[in-house]
Short mmCIF file of C-alpha atoms in Angstrom, two decimals:
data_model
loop_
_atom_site.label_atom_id
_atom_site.label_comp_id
_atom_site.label_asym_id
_atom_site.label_seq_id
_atom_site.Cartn_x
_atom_site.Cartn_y
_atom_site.Cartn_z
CA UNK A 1 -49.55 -150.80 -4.38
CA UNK A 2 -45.99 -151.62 -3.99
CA UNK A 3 -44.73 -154.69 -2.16
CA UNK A 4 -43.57 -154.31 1.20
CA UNK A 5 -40.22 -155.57 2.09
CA UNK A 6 -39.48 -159.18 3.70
CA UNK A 7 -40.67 -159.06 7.27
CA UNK A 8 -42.95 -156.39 7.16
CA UNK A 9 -45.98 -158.00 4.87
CA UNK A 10 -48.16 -158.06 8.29
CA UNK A 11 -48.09 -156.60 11.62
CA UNK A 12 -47.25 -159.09 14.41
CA UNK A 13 -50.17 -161.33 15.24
CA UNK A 14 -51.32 -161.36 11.16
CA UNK A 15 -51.60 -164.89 9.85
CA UNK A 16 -48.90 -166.03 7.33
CA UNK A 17 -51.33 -166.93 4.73
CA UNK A 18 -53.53 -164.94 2.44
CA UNK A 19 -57.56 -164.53 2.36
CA UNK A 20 -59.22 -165.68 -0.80
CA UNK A 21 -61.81 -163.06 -2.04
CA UNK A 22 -64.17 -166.49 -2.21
CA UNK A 23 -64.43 -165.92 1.55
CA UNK A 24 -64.94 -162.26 2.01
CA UNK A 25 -68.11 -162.53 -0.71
CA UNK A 26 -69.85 -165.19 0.90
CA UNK A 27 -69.68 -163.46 4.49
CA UNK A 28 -72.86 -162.33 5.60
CA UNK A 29 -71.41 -159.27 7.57
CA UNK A 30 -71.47 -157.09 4.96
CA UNK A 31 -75.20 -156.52 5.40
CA UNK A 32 -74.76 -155.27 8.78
CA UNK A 33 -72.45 -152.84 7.92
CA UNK A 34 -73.98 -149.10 8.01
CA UNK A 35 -74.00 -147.03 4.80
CA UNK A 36 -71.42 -144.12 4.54
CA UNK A 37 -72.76 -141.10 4.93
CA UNK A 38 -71.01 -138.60 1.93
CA UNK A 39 -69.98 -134.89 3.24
CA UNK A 40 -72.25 -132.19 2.10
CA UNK A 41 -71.57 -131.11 -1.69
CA UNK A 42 -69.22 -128.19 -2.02
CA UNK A 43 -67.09 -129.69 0.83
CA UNK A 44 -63.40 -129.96 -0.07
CA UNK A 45 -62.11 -134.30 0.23
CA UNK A 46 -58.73 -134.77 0.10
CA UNK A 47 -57.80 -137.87 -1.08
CA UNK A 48 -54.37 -139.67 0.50
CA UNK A 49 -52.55 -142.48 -0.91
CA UNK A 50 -49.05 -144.03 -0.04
CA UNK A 51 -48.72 -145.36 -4.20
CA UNK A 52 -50.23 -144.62 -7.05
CA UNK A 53 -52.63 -147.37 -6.64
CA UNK A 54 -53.95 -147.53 -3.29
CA UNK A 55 -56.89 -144.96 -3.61
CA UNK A 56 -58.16 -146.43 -6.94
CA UNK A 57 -58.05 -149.74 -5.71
CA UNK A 58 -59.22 -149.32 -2.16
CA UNK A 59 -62.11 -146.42 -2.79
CA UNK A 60 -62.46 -145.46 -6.83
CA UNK A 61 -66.41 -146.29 -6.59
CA UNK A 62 -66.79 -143.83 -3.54
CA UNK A 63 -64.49 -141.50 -5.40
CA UNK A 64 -66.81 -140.99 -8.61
CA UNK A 65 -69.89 -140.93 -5.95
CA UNK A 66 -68.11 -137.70 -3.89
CA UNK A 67 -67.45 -136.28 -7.46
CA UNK A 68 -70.79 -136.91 -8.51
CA UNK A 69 -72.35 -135.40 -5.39
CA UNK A 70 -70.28 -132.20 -5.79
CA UNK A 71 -67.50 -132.79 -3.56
CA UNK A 72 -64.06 -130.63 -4.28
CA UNK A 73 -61.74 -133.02 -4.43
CA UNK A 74 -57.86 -133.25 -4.24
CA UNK A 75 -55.38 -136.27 -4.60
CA UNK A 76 -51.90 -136.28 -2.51
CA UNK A 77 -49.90 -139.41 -3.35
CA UNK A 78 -46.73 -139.55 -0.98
CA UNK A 79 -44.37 -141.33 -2.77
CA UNK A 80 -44.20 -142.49 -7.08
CA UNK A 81 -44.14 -145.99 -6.53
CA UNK A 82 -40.56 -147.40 -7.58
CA UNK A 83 -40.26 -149.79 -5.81
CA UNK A 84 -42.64 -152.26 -6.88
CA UNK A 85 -40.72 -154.43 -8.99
CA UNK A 86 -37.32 -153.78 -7.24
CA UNK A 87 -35.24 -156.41 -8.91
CA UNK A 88 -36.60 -155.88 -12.06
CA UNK A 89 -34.12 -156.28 -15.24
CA UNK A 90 -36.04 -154.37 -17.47
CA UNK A 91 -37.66 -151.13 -15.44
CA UNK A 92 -35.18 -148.85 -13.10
CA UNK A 93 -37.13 -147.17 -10.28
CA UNK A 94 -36.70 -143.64 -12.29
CA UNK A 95 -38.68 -145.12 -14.97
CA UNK A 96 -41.07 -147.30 -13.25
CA UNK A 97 -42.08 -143.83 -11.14
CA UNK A 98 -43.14 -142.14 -14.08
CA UNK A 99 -44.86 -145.29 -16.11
CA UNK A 100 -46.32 -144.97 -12.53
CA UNK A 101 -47.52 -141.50 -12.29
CA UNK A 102 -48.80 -141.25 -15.87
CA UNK A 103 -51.26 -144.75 -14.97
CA UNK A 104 -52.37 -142.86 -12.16
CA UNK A 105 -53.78 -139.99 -13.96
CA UNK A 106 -55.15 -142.35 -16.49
CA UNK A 107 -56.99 -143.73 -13.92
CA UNK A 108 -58.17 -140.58 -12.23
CA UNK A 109 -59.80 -139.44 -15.41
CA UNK A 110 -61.54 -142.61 -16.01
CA UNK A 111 -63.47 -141.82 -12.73
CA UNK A 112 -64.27 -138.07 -13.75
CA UNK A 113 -61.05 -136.36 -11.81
CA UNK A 114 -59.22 -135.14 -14.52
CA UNK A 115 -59.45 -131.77 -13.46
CA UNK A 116 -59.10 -132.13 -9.73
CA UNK A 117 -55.70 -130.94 -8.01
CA UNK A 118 -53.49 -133.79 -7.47
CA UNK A 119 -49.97 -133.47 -5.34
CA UNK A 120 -47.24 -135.81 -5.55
CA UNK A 121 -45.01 -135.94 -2.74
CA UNK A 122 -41.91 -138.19 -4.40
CA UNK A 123 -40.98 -139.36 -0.84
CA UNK A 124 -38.89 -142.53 -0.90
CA UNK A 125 -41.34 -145.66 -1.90
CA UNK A 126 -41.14 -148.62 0.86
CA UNK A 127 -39.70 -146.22 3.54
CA UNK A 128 -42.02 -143.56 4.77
CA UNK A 129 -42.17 -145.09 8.30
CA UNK A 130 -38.57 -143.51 8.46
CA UNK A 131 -39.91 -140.03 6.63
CA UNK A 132 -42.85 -139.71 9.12
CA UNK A 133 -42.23 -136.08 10.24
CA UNK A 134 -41.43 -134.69 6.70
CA UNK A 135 -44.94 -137.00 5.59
CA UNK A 136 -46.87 -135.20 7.88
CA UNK A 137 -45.63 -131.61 7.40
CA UNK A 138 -45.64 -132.04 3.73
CA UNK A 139 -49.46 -133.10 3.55
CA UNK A 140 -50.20 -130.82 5.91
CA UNK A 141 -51.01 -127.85 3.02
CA UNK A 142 -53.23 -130.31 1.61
CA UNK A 143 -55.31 -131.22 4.51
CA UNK A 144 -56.02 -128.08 5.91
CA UNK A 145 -59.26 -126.69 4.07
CA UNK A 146 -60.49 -130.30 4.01
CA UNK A 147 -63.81 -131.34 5.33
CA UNK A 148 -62.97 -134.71 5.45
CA UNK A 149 -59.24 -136.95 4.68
CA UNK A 150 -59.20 -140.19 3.42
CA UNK A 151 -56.52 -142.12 4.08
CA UNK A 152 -54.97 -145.93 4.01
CA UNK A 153 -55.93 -147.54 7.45
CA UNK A 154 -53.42 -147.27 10.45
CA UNK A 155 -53.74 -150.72 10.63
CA UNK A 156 -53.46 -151.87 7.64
CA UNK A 157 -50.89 -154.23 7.62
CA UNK A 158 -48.16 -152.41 4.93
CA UNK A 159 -45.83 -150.13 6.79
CA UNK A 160 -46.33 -147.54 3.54
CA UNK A 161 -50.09 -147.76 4.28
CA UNK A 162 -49.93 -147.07 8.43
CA UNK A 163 -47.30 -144.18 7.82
CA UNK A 164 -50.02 -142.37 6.07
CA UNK A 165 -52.42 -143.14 8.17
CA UNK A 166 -50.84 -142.01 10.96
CA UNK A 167 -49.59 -138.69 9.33
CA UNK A 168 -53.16 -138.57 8.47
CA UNK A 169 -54.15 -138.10 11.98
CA UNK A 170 -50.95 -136.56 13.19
CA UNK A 171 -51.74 -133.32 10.58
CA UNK A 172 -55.59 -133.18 11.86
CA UNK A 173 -54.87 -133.25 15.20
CA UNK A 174 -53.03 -130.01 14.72
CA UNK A 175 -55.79 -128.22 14.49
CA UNK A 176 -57.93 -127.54 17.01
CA UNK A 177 -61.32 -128.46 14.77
CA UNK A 178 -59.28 -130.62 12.21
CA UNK A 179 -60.87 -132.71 9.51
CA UNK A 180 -62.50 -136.12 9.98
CA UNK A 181 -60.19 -138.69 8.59
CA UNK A 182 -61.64 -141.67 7.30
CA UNK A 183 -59.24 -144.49 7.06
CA UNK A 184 -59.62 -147.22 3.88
CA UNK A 185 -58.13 -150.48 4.04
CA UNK A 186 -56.03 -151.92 1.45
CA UNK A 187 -54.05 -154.75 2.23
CA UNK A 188 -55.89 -155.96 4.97
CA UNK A 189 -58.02 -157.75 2.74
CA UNK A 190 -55.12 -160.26 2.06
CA UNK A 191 -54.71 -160.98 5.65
CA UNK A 192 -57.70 -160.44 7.51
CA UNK A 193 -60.47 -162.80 7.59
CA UNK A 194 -64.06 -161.90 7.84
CA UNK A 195 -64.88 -161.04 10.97
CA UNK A 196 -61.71 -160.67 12.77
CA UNK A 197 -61.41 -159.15 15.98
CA UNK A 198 -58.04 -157.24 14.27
CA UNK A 199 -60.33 -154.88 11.90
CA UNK A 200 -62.24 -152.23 13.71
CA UNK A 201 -65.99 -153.39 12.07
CA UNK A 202 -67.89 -150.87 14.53
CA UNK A 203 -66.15 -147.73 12.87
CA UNK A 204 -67.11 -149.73 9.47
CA UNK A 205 -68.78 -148.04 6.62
CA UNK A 206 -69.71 -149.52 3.58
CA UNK A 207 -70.38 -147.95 0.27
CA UNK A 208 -72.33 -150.66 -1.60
CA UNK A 209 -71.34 -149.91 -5.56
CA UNK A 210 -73.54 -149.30 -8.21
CA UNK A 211 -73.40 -151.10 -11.57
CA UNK A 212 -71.94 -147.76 -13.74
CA UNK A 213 -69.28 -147.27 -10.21
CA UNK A 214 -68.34 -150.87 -10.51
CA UNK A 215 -67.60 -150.66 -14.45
CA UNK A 216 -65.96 -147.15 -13.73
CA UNK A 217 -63.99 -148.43 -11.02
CA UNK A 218 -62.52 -151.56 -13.20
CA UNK A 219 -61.71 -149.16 -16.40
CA UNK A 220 -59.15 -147.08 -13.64
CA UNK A 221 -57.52 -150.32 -12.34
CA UNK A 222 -56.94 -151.50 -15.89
CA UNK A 223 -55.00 -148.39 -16.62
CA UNK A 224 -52.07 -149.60 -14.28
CA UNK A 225 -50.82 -151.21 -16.18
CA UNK A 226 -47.26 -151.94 -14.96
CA UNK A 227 -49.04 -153.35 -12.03
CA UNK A 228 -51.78 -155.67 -13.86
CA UNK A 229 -49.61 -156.71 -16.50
CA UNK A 230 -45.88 -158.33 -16.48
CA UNK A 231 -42.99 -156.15 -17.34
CA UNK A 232 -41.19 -158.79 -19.04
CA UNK A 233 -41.48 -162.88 -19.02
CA UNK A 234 -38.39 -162.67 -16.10
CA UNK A 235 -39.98 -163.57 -12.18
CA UNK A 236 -38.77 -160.46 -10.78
CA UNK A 237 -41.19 -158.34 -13.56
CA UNK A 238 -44.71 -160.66 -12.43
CA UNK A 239 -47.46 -158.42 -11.53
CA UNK A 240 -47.68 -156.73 -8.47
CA UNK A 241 -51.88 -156.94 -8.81
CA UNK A 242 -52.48 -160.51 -10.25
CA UNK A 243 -55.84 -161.59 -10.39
CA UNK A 244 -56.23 -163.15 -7.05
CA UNK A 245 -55.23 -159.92 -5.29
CA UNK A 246 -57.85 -157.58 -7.51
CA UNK A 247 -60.07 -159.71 -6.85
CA UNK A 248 -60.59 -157.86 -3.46
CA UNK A 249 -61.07 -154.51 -5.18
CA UNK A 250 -63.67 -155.76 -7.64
CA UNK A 251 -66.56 -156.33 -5.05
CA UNK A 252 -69.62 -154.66 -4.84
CA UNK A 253 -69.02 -152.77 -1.86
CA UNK A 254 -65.78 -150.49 -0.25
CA UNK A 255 -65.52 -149.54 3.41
CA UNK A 256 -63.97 -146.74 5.24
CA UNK A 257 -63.34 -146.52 9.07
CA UNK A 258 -64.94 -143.50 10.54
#
């Protein structure tokens, strides 16, 4: 998950501040939430992210359980990442991209998708709001055997995020019986609070994790590690994932938006 640039960290109307995780656990929504239910085994899930990052973070646990169910699944990542530590004195973008690329298929193997097809897009990292035509017409191959797309939510708060989101859509609706795109959230844990009107909780699905999903799910995170460790002692190398911010993506339950 790269940073997004000054200005753009939340959508107008977003508070300023961020949500501790402390809150999200102790709301008593989540038991309201419906369970996911999985496509059918055989079924071909392709899996969208705007960094190498997002889908790990946001969905690994519901990840292994398609895999484990049988799902075919297939990983498009639409840009490599650079520019998460931008003013970094040790890392250039170049090399950050492919420290980047080689954590994420780390990670996909530690949740049993070593051999699924994986895509990488290497559109420009922080800027795919300006790329959204090429986005869309590039995934489009990807998409268009799928039973269902995940993607980051449209609403999501990081203007990487909503680009793929909406190039999500934009690629179904194509087709005149397109796949169902779920949307996951990423970043809207950091600003949303539990509860708020902003977050569409009646197209909420929750995927309450098992113990061996949980463990699974931590293993992949830990393999980014230029995004869970520092670079270097220098500010501008600080991780992009400190502990307060995985916090959110070490709960016992994931959601979608159906």
């Amino acid at each position: 998950m790269s940073r997004p640039g000054d200005g753009e960290q939340r959508r107008a109307g977003h508070p300023r501040r961020y949500t501790e995780e402390t809150a999200w656990r102790a709301w008593d929504g989540w038991a309201t939430l419906p369970d996911l239910d999985l496509p059918a085994a055989g079924q071909l899930v392709s899996v969208v992210s705007a960094h190498p990052d997002d889908d790990v973070l946001a969905i690994g646990g519901l990840v292994q359980r398609l895999r484990r169910r049988g799902c075919d699944l297939a990983f498009v990542c639409a840009t490599d990442g650079e520019a998460s530590h931008p003013d970094s004195p040790t890392m250039t973008p170049t090399r950050l991209a492919l420290h980047r690329t080689d954590e994420l298929g780390r990670a996909l193997a530690r949740l049993g998708c070593s051999g699924a097809r994986h895509t990488a897009l290497h559109l420009p990292d922080g800027r795919l709001g300006d790329a959204s035509a090429e986005l869309a017409n590039r995934l489009e191959p990807s998409l268009q055997d799928a039973a269902v797309v995940l993607a980051p939510w449209r609403g999501d708060g990081h203007p990487d995020h909503e680009a793929c989101g909406r190039a999500a859509v934009t690629v179904s609706d194509r087709w005149q019986a397109g796949p169902a795109v779920w949307e996951y959230p990423v970043w809207a844990w950091h600003w949303a609070e539990p509860g708020s009107p902003a977050v569409p909780w009646g197209r909420a699905r929750a995927v309450r994790l098992g113990t061996e999903e949980r463990l699974g799910k931590a293993e992949a995170i830990n393999e980014f590690r230029s995004q869970v460790e520092p670079l270097s002692d220098d500010p501008a190398d600080a991780p992009v994932l400190p502990h307060a911010v995985l916090a959110h993506f070490t709960r016992a339950v994931e959601v979608v938006f159906t």
